[in-house]
């Protein structure tokens, strides 16, 4: 849901009531989003090098590029809301020197060594993503985008990275299938937008097989480190679904249309090395040294200057953002149309009753 003018004005008032000074970096971000939301892209002459304060403000505003006014308004409202809730939240208790945790049951969120680690934590269901987990992830990314960590990293507990959307999400929803599809489409759009909008480096530590939306999202990540035990599977045709998370755009761009079709149309499951060869994975590590090697590497990356990485990410991605929002909105509209269809219902029945069938 996009923020209204009233939400924006409320947020402007809320900022004045913050109990804690949010720090210069956040204040610059608020300034930049405010200017973008009200005046549009930066239209001021660049201040001189020695005019430090105005130069920092100009840089922050200019870094937003052509971000649409409504998105800037939404980001401003989200940022203020996260600042308000974090200044009101009860203390979580420190676990270590630079560590804090905001936990929900199936999504674990911890911060340590400058890294927000978001873990799919539902190993008995191969980390399949429930509706609540989508919401928890949206919130975790929103918090991580404005806290003092440098990057966010996704990984999974147990033998799987993630088995994708929990296929019972729709069967367990209250109300009719049309209503569930409509709610699901809105949730899916907001979920994917939170990855498109994430301003810091975003890395996946793919510890095992990845299925469905956990694979398609990787096109929106800045780094994908995979164990050689990981596989990458997008069985959308088999499920009577079409590819989401902007993969219809990011995958062909990354690997060419023939290889993208092999995954997204024909559901070919890739090994980690095949996924690396297609440009979906940054680097593959042997399973027995995977965790040590990857986390050592990430801790080194987290010591790089955060503002430079944020600005570089913005530069790399800013021309794509509008396209990604459009593709995401289109996909969600298509999902809405497809979900009530018989092909999807049949695929769901096959999955839900497969164990019963196997016993016959
Ligand atoms: C109304 C609000 C709706 C909100 C939703 C909005 C968002 C919509 C997003 C739509 C786009 C997403 C697309 C996708 O992600 S498509 C991909 C979906 N995933 C799959 O098709 C994988 C299904 N699972 C499997 O094929 C196998 O389980 C798997 C190969 C992963 C593992 O097989 P294995 O034999 O090793 O293990 P089990 O099958 O015995 O699994 C163990 C238990 O885990 C449960 N499980 C696994 N995956 C899922 C899943 N995706 N959804 C639900 N449950 C899953 C499995 O049932 C077993 O449970 P039980 O032990 O209780 O039987």
JSON list of N, CA, C and O in Angstrom, two decimals, residues 16-63:
[
{"chain": "A", "resi": 16, "resn": "UNK", "atom": "N", "xyz": [9.33, 15.21, 14.52]},
{"chain": "A", "resi": 16, "resn": "UNK", "atom": "CA", "xyz": [9.62, 16.24, 15.52]},
{"chain": "A", "resi": 16, "resn": "UNK", "atom": "C", "xyz": [9.49, 15.67, 16.93]},
{"chain": "A", "resi": 16, "resn": "UNK", "atom": "O", "xyz": [10.02, 16.24, 17.87]},
{"chain": "A", "resi": 17, "resn": "UNK", "atom": "N", "xyz": [8.76, 14.54, 17.06]},
{"chain": "A", "resi": 17, "resn": "UNK", "atom": "CA", "xyz": [8.51, 14.00, 18.40]},
{"chain": "A", "resi": 17, "resn": "UNK", "atom": "C", "xyz": [9.47, 12.87, 18.78]},
{"chain": "A", "resi": 17, "resn": "UNK", "atom": "O", "xyz": [9.32, 12.26, 19.83]},
{"chain": "A", "resi": 18, "resn": "UNK", "atom": "N", "xyz": [10.43, 12.57, 17.89]},
{"chain": "A", "resi": 18, "resn": "UNK", "atom": "CA", "xyz": [11.34, 11.45, 18.19]},
{"chain": "A", "resi": 18, "resn": "UNK", "atom": "C", "xyz": [12.08, 11.72, 19.50]},
{"chain": "A", "resi": 18, "resn": "UNK", "atom": "O", "xyz": [12.57, 12.83, 19.72]},
{"chain": "A", "resi": 19, "resn": "UNK", "atom": "N", "xyz": [12.15, 10.65, 20.33]},
{"chain": "A", "resi": 19, "resn": "UNK", "atom": "CA", "xyz": [12.78, 10.86, 21.65]},
{"chain": "A", "resi": 19, "resn": "UNK", "atom": "C", "xyz": [14.30, 10.88, 21.54]},
{"chain": "A", "resi": 19, "resn": "UNK", "atom": "O", "xyz": [14.98, 11.52, 22.31]},
{"chain": "A", "resi": 20, "resn": "UNK", "atom": "N", "xyz": [14.80, 10.10, 20.57]},
{"chain": "A", "resi": 20, "resn": "UNK", "atom": "CA", "xyz": [16.25, 9.98, 20.44]},
{"chain": "A", "resi": 20, "resn": "UNK", "atom": "C", "xyz": [16.72, 10.65, 19.16]},
{"chain": "A", "resi": 20, "resn": "UNK", "atom": "O", "xyz": [16.02, 10.57, 18.14]},
{"chain": "A", "resi": 21, "resn": "UNK", "atom": "N", "xyz": [17.89, 11.29, 19.17]},
{"chain": "A", "resi": 21, "resn": "UNK", "atom": "CA", "xyz": [18.47, 11.81, 17.93]},
{"chain": "A", "resi": 21, "resn": "UNK", "atom": "C", "xyz": [18.83, 10.61, 17.05]},
{"chain": "A", "resi": 21, "resn": "UNK", "atom": "O", "xyz": [19.59, 9.74, 17.49]},
{"chain": "A", "resi": 22, "resn": "UNK", "atom": "N", "xyz": [18.30, 10.53, 15.82]},
{"chain": "A", "resi": 22, "resn": "UNK", "atom": "CA", "xyz": [18.57, 9.33, 15.02]},
{"chain": "A", "resi": 22, "resn": "UNK", "atom": "C", "xyz": [19.97, 9.29, 14.41]},
{"chain": "A", "resi": 22, "resn": "UNK", "atom": "O", "xyz": [20.34, 8.31, 13.76]},
{"chain": "A", "resi": 23, "resn": "UNK", "atom": "N", "xyz": [20.74, 10.33, 14.57]},
{"chain": "A", "resi": 23, "resn": "UNK", "atom": "CA", "xyz": [22.11, 10.34, 14.02]},
{"chain": "A", "resi": 23, "resn": "UNK", "atom": "C", "xyz": [22.14, 11.00, 12.65]},
{"chain": "A", "resi": 23, "resn": "UNK", "atom": "O", "xyz": [21.12, 11.09, 11.95]},
{"chain": "A", "resi": 24, "resn": "UNK", "atom": "N", "xyz": [23.34, 11.45, 12.26]},
{"chain": "A", "resi": 24, "resn": "UNK", "atom": "CA", "xyz": [23.46, 12.24, 11.03]},
{"chain": "A", "resi": 24, "resn": "UNK", "atom": "C", "xyz": [23.09, 11.47, 9.78]},
{"chain": "A", "resi": 24, "resn": "UNK", "atom": "O", "xyz": [22.47, 12.01, 8.86]},
{"chain": "A", "resi": 25, "resn": "UNK", "atom": "N", "xyz": [23.48, 10.19, 9.74]},
{"chain": "A", "resi": 25, "resn": "UNK", "atom": "CA", "xyz": [23.22, 9.42, 8.52]},
{"chain": "A", "resi": 25, "resn": "UNK", "atom": "C", "xyz": [21.71, 9.32, 8.25]},
{"chain": "A", "resi": 25, "resn": "UNK", "atom": "O", "xyz": [21.24, 9.53, 7.14]},
{"chain": "A", "resi": 26, "resn": "UNK", "atom": "N", "xyz": [20.96, 9.03, 9.32]},
{"chain": "A", "resi": 26, "resn": "UNK", "atom": "CA", "xyz": [19.50, 8.90, 9.17]},
{"chain": "A", "resi": 26, "resn": "UNK", "atom": "C", "xyz": [18.89, 10.26, 8.86]},
{"chain": "A", "resi": 26, "resn": "UNK", "atom": "O", "xyz": [17.98, 10.39, 8.01]},
{"chain": "A", "resi": 27, "resn": "UNK", "atom": "N", "xyz": [19.42, 11.32, 9.50]},
{"chain": "A", "resi": 27, "resn": "UNK", "atom": "CA", "xyz": [18.87, 12.65, 9.24]},
{"chain": "A", "resi": 27, "resn": "UNK", "atom": "C", "xyz": [19.08, 13.06, 7.77]},
{"chain": "A", "resi": 27, "resn": "UNK", "atom": "O", "xyz": [18.19, 13.64, 7.15]},
{"chain": "A", "resi": 28, "resn": "UNK", "atom": "N", "xyz": [20.24, 12.66, 7.24]},
{"chain": "A", "resi": 28, "resn": "UNK", "atom": "CA", "xyz": [20.49, 12.96, 5.82]},
{"chain": "A", "resi": 28, "resn": "UNK", "atom": "C", "xyz": [19.51, 12.20, 4.93]},
{"chain": "A", "resi": 28, "resn": "UNK", "atom": "O", "xyz": [18.99, 12.72, 3.94]},
{"chain": "A", "resi": 29, "resn": "UNK", "atom": "N", "xyz": [19.26, 10.96, 5.31]},
{"chain": "A", "resi": 29, "resn": "UNK", "atom": "CA", "xyz": [18.33, 10.13, 4.51]},
{"chain": "A", "resi": 29, "resn": "UNK", "atom": "C", "xyz": [16.92, 10.74, 4.58]},
{"chain": "A", "resi": 29, "resn": "UNK", "atom": "O", "xyz": [16.23, 10.83, 3.57]},
{"chain": "A", "resi": 30, "resn": "UNK", "atom": "N", "xyz": [16.53, 11.20, 5.78]},
{"chain": "A", "resi": 30, "resn": "UNK", "atom": "CA", "xyz": [15.20, 11.83, 5.92]},
{"chain": "A", "resi": 30, "resn": "UNK", "atom": "C", "xyz": [15.11, 13.08, 5.06]},
{"chain": "A", "resi": 30, "resn": "UNK", "atom": "O", "xyz": [14.12, 13.32, 4.36]},
{"chain": "A", "resi": 31, "resn": "UNK", "atom": "N", "xyz": [16.19, 13.87, 5.10]},
{"chain": "A", "resi": 31, "resn": "UNK", "atom": "CA", "xyz": [16.20, 15.10, 4.30]},
{"chain": "A", "resi": 31, "resn": "UNK", "atom": "C", "xyz": [16.04, 14.77, 2.81]},
{"chain": "A", "resi": 31, "resn": "UNK", "atom": "O", "xyz": [15.21, 15.35, 2.11]},
{"chain": "A", "resi": 32, "resn": "UNK", "atom": "N", "xyz": [16.84, 13.78, 2.37]},
{"chain": "A", "resi": 32, "resn": "UNK", "atom": "CA", "xyz": [16.84, 13.44, 0.95]},
{"chain": "A", "resi": 32, "resn": "UNK", "atom": "C", "xyz": [15.47, 12.93, 0.51]},
{"chain": "A", "resi": 32, "resn": "UNK", "atom": "O", "xyz": [14.93, 13.35, -0.53]},
{"chain": "A", "resi": 33, "resn": "UNK", "atom": "N", "xyz": [14.87, 12.06, 1.34]},
{"chain": "A", "resi": 33, "resn": "UNK", "atom": "CA", "xyz": [13.55, 11.51, 0.98]},
{"chain": "A", "resi": 33, "resn": "UNK", "atom": "C", "xyz": [12.49, 12.61, 0.99]},
{"chain": "A", "resi": 33, "resn": "UNK", "atom": "O", "xyz": [11.61, 12.64, 0.12]},
{"chain": "A", "resi": 34, "resn": "UNK", "atom": "N", "xyz": [12.61, 13.54, 1.94]},
{"chain": "A", "resi": 34, "resn": "UNK", "atom": "CA", "xyz": [11.65, 14.64, 2.01]},
{"chain": "A", "resi": 34, "resn": "UNK", "atom": "C", "xyz": [11.72, 15.49, 0.73]},
{"chain": "A", "resi": 34, "resn": "UNK", "atom": "O", "xyz": [10.72, 15.80, 0.10]},
{"chain": "A", "resi": 35, "resn": "UNK", "atom": "N", "xyz": [12.97, 15.82, 0.33]},
{"chain": "A", "resi": 35, "resn": "UNK", "atom": "CA", "xyz": [13.15, 16.66, -0.87]},
{"chain": "A", "resi": 35, "resn": "UNK", "atom": "C", "xyz": [12.65, 15.92, -2.10]},
{"chain": "A", "resi": 35, "resn": "UNK", "atom": "O", "xyz": [11.98, 16.50, -2.97]},
{"chain": "A", "resi": 36, "resn": "UNK", "atom": "N", "xyz": [12.97, 14.63, -2.19]},
{"chain": "A", "resi": 36, "resn": "UNK", "atom": "CA", "xyz": [12.56, 13.85, -3.35]},
{"chain": "A", "resi": 36, "resn": "UNK", "atom": "C", "xyz": [11.03, 13.76, -3.40]},
{"chain": "A", "resi": 36, "resn": "UNK", "atom": "O", "xyz": [10.43, 13.84, -4.46]},
{"chain": "A", "resi": 37, "resn": "UNK", "atom": "N", "xyz": [10.41, 13.57, -2.22]},
{"chain": "A", "resi": 37, "resn": "UNK", "atom": "CA", "xyz": [8.95, 13.41, -2.17]},
{"chain": "A", "resi": 37, "resn": "UNK", "atom": "C", "xyz": [8.24, 14.72, -2.50]},
{"chain": "A", "resi": 37, "resn": "UNK", "atom": "O", "xyz": [7.13, 14.71, -3.04]},
{"chain": "A", "resi": 38, "resn": "UNK", "atom": "N", "xyz": [8.87, 15.85, -2.20]},
{"chain": "A", "resi": 38, "resn": "UNK", "atom": "CA", "xyz": [8.17, 17.13, -2.41]},
{"chain": "A", "resi": 38, "resn": "UNK", "atom": "C", "xyz": [8.62, 17.83, -3.70]},
{"chain": "A", "resi": 38, "resn": "UNK", "atom": "O", "xyz": [7.80, 18.31, -4.47]},
{"chain": "A", "resi": 39, "resn": "UNK", "atom": "N", "xyz": [9.94, 17.81, -3.99]},
{"chain": "A", "resi": 39, "resn": "UNK", "atom": "CA", "xyz": [10.44, 18.55, -5.17]},
{"chain": "A", "resi": 39, "resn": "UNK", "atom": "C", "xyz": [10.80, 17.64, -6.35]},
{"chain": "A", "resi": 39, "resn": "UNK", "atom": "O", "xyz": [11.10, 18.13, -7.43]},
{"chain": "A", "resi": 40, "resn": "UNK", "atom": "N", "xyz": [10.87, 16.31, -6.10]},
{"chain": "A", "resi": 40, "resn": "UNK", "atom": "CA", "xyz": [11.31, 15.40, -7.17]},
{"chain": "A", "resi": 40, "resn": "UNK", "atom": "C", "xyz": [12.84, 15.32, -7.19]},
{"chain": "A", "resi": 40, "resn": "UNK", "atom": "O", "xyz": [13.51, 15.72, -6.23]},
{"chain": "A", "resi": 41, "resn": "UNK", "atom": "N", "xyz": [13.42, 14.80, -8.31]},
{"chain": "A", "resi": 41, "resn": "UNK", "atom": "CA", "xyz": [14.87, 14.61, -8.37]},
{"chain": "A", "resi": 41, "resn": "UNK", "atom": "C", "xyz": [15.66, 15.90, -8.10]},
{"chain": "A", "resi": 41, "resn": "UNK", "atom": "O", "xyz": [15.17, 17.00, -8.39]},
{"chain": "A", "resi": 42, "resn": "UNK", "atom": "N", "xyz": [16.86, 15.73, -7.58]},
{"chain": "A", "resi": 42, "resn": "UNK", "atom": "CA", "xyz": [17.70, 16.86, -7.16]},
{"chain": "A", "resi": 42, "resn": "UNK", "atom": "C", "xyz": [17.88, 17.86, -8.31]},
{"chain": "A", "resi": 42, "resn": "UNK", "atom": "O", "xyz": [18.30, 17.50, -9.41]},
{"chain": "A", "resi": 43, "resn": "UNK", "atom": "N", "xyz": [17.52, 19.13, -8.03]},
{"chain": "A", "resi": 43, "resn": "UNK", "atom": "CA", "xyz": [17.57, 20.15, -9.08]},
{"chain": "A", "resi": 43, "resn": "UNK", "atom": "C", "xyz": [18.40, 21.36, -8.64]},
{"chain": "A", "resi": 43, "resn": "UNK", "atom": "O", "xyz": [18.27, 22.44, -9.18]},
{"chain": "A", "resi": 44, "resn": "UNK", "atom": "N", "xyz": [19.23, 21.16, -7.60]},
{"chain": "A", "resi": 44, "resn": "UNK", "atom": "CA", "xyz": [20.03, 22.27, -7.07]},
{"chain": "A", "resi": 44, "resn": "UNK", "atom": "C", "xyz": [21.45, 22.18, -7.61]},
{"chain": "A", "resi": 44, "resn": "UNK", "atom": "O", "xyz": [21.96, 21.07, -7.82]},
{"chain": "A", "resi": 45, "resn": "UNK", "atom": "N", "xyz": [22.12, 23.31, -7.80]},
{"chain": "A", "resi": 45, "resn": "UNK", "atom": "CA", "xyz": [23.53, 23.24, -8.18]},
{"chain": "A", "resi": 45, "resn": "UNK", "atom": "C", "xyz": [24.36, 22.59, -7.07]},
{"chain": "A", "resi": 45, "resn": "UNK", "atom": "O", "xyz": [24.03, 22.76, -5.88]},
{"chain": "A", "resi": 46, "resn": "UNK", "atom": "N", "xyz": [25.39, 21.85, -7.46]},
{"chain": "A", "resi": 46, "resn": "UNK", "atom": "CA", "xyz": [26.20, 21.14, -6.46]},
{"chain": "A", "resi": 46, "resn": "UNK", "atom": "C", "xyz": [26.99, 22.14, -5.61]},
{"chain": "A", "resi": 46, "resn": "UNK", "atom": "O", "xyz": [27.71, 22.97, -6.16]},
{"chain": "A", "resi": 47, "resn": "UNK", "atom": "N", "xyz": [26.88, 22.07, -4.26]},
{"chain": "A", "resi": 47, "resn": "UNK", "atom": "CA", "xyz": [27.66, 23.01, -3.43]},
{"chain": "A", "resi": 47, "resn": "UNK", "atom": "C", "xyz": [29.16, 22.73, -3.53]},
{"chain": "A", "resi": 47, "resn": "UNK", "atom": "O", "xyz": [29.57, 21.62, -3.90]},
{"chain": "A", "resi": 48, "resn": "UNK", "atom": "N", "xyz": [29.95, 23.70, -3.17]},
{"chain": "A", "resi": 48, "resn": "UNK", "atom": "CA", "xyz": [31.41, 23.55, -3.23]},
{"chain": "A", "resi": 48, "resn": "UNK", "atom": "C", "xyz": [31.91, 22.52, -2.22]},
{"chain": "A", "resi": 48, "resn": "UNK", "atom": "O", "xyz": [31.24, 22.22, -1.24]},
{"chain": "A", "resi": 49, "resn": "UNK", "atom": "N", "xyz": [33.11, 21.99, -2.48]},
{"chain": "A", "resi": 49, "resn": "UNK", "atom": "CA", "xyz": [33.69, 20.93, -1.65]},
{"chain": "A", "resi": 49, "resn": "UNK", "atom": "C", "xyz": [33.79, 21.31, -0.17]},
{"chain": "A", "resi": 49, "resn": "UNK", "atom": "O", "xyz": [33.74, 20.47, 0.71]},
{"chain": "A", "resi": 50, "resn": "UNK", "atom": "N", "xyz": [34.00, 22.64, 0.09]},
{"chain": "A", "resi": 50, "resn": "UNK", "atom": "CA", "xyz": [34.23, 23.04, 1.47]},
{"chain": "A", "resi": 50, "resn": "UNK", "atom": "C", "xyz": [32.94, 23.36, 2.21]},
{"chain": "A", "resi": 50, "resn": "UNK", "atom": "O", "xyz": [32.94, 23.58, 3.41]},
{"chain": "A", "resi": 51, "resn": "UNK", "atom": "N", "xyz": [31.83, 23.36, 1.49]},
{"chain": "A", "resi": 51, "resn": "UNK", "atom": "CA", "xyz": [30.54, 23.59, 2.12]},
{"chain": "A", "resi": 51, "resn": "UNK", "atom": "C", "xyz": [30.00, 22.23, 2.59]},
{"chain": "A", "resi": 51, "resn": "UNK", "atom": "O", "xyz": [29.07, 21.65, 2.02]},
{"chain": "A", "resi": 52, "resn": "UNK", "atom": "N", "xyz": [30.63, 21.71, 3.66]},
{"chain": "A", "resi": 52, "resn": "UNK", "atom": "CA", "xyz": [30.44, 20.31, 4.03]},
{"chain": "A", "resi": 52, "resn": "UNK", "atom": "C", "xyz": [28.98, 19.93, 4.25]},
{"chain": "A", "resi": 52, "resn": "UNK", "atom": "O", "xyz": [28.51, 18.92, 3.74]},
{"chain": "A", "resi": 53, "resn": "UNK", "atom": "N", "xyz": [28.26, 20.75, 5.02]},
{"chain": "A", "resi": 53, "resn": "UNK", "atom": "CA", "xyz": [26.90, 20.36, 5.39]},
{"chain": "A", "resi": 53, "resn": "UNK", "atom": "C", "xyz": [26.00, 20.31, 4.16]},
{"chain": "A", "resi": 53, "resn": "UNK", "atom": "O", "xyz": [25.33, 19.30, 3.88]},
{"chain": "A", "resi": 54, "resn": "UNK", "atom": "N", "xyz": [26.03, 21.39, 3.37]},
{"chain": "A", "resi": 54, "resn": "UNK", "atom": "CA", "xyz": [25.14, 21.42, 2.20]},
{"chain": "A", "resi": 54, "resn": "UNK", "atom": "C", "xyz": [25.56, 20.39, 1.15]},
{"chain": "A", "resi": 54, "resn": "UNK", "atom": "O", "xyz": [24.73, 19.85, 0.44]},
{"chain": "A", "resi": 55, "resn": "UNK", "atom": "N", "xyz": [26.86, 20.13, 1.08]},
{"chain": "A", "resi": 55, "resn": "UNK", "atom": "CA", "xyz": [27.37, 19.12, 0.13]},
{"chain": "A", "resi": 55, "resn": "UNK", "atom": "C", "xyz": [26.83, 17.72, 0.54]},
{"chain": "A", "resi": 55, "resn": "UNK", "atom": "O", "xyz": [26.39, 16.94, -0.30]},
{"chain": "A", "resi": 56, "resn": "UNK", "atom": "N", "xyz": [26.86, 17.43, 1.85]},
{"chain": "A", "resi": 56, "resn": "UNK", "atom": "CA", "xyz": [26.36, 16.12, 2.32]},
{"chain": "A", "resi": 56, "resn": "UNK", "atom": "C", "xyz": [24.87, 16.00, 2.02]},
{"chain": "A", "resi": 56, "resn": "UNK", "atom": "O", "xyz": [24.39, 14.95, 1.57]},
{"chain": "A", "resi": 57, "resn": "UNK", "atom": "N", "xyz": [24.12, 17.10, 2.22]},
{"chain": "A", "resi": 57, "resn": "UNK", "atom": "CA", "xyz": [22.69, 17.06, 1.95]},
{"chain": "A", "resi": 57, "resn": "UNK", "atom": "C", "xyz": [22.43, 16.87, 0.45]},
{"chain": "A", "resi": 57, "resn": "UNK", "atom": "O", "xyz": [21.58, 16.07, 0.04]},
{"chain": "A", "resi": 58, "resn": "UNK", "atom": "N", "xyz": [23.20, 17.61, -0.34]},
{"chain": "A", "resi": 58, "resn": "UNK", "atom": "CA", "xyz": [23.04, 17.52, -1.79]},
{"chain": "A", "resi": 58, "resn": "UNK", "atom": "C", "xyz": [23.35, 16.09, -2.26]},
{"chain": "A", "resi": 58, "resn": "UNK", "atom": "O", "xyz": [22.62, 15.51, -3.07]},
{"chain": "A", "resi": 59, "resn": "UNK", "atom": "N", "xyz": [24.45, 15.53, -1.74]},
{"chain": "A", "resi": 59, "resn": "UNK", "atom": "CA", "xyz": [24.85, 14.16, -2.13]},
{"chain": "A", "resi": 59, "resn": "UNK", "atom": "C", "xyz": [23.74, 13.16, -1.82]},
{"chain": "A", "resi": 59, "resn": "UNK", "atom": "O", "xyz": [23.42, 12.29, -2.62]},
{"chain": "A", "resi": 60, "resn": "UNK", "atom": "N", "xyz": [23.16, 13.31, -0.61]},
{"chain": "A", "resi": 60, "resn": "UNK", "atom": "CA", "xyz": [22.12, 12.36, -0.19]},
{"chain": "A", "resi": 60, "resn": "UNK", "atom": "C", "xyz": [20.90, 12.47, -1.11]},
{"chain": "A", "resi": 60, "resn": "UNK", "atom": "O", "xyz": [20.32, 11.46, -1.53]},
{"chain": "A", "resi": 61, "resn": "UNK", "atom": "N", "xyz": [20.52, 13.71, -1.43]},
{"chain": "A", "resi": 61, "resn": "UNK", "atom": "CA", "xyz": [19.34, 13.91, -2.30]},
{"chain": "A", "resi": 61, "resn": "UNK", "atom": "C", "xyz": [19.66, 13.42, -3.72]},
{"chain": "A", "resi": 61, "resn": "UNK", "atom": "O", "xyz": [18.89, 12.65, -4.32]},
{"chain": "A", "resi": 62, "resn": "UNK", "atom": "N", "xyz": [20.81, 13.82, -4.21]},
{"chain": "A", "resi": 62, "resn": "UNK", "atom": "CA", "xyz": [21.18, 13.45, -5.58]},
{"chain": "A", "resi": 62, "resn": "UNK", "atom": "C", "xyz": [21.27, 11.94, -5.75]},
{"chain": "A", "resi": 62, "resn": "UNK", "atom": "O", "xyz": [20.96, 11.40, -6.82]},
{"chain": "A", "resi": 63, "resn": "UNK", "atom": "N", "xyz": [21.69, 11.23, -4.66]},
{"chain": "A", "resi": 63, "resn": "UNK", "atom": "CA", "xyz": [21.85, 9.77, -4.75]},
{"chain": "A", "resi": 63, "resn": "UNK", "atom": "C", "xyz": [20.51, 9.06, -4.99]},
{"chain": "A", "resi": 63, "resn": "UNK", "atom": "O", "xyz": [20.48, 7.92, -5.41]}
]
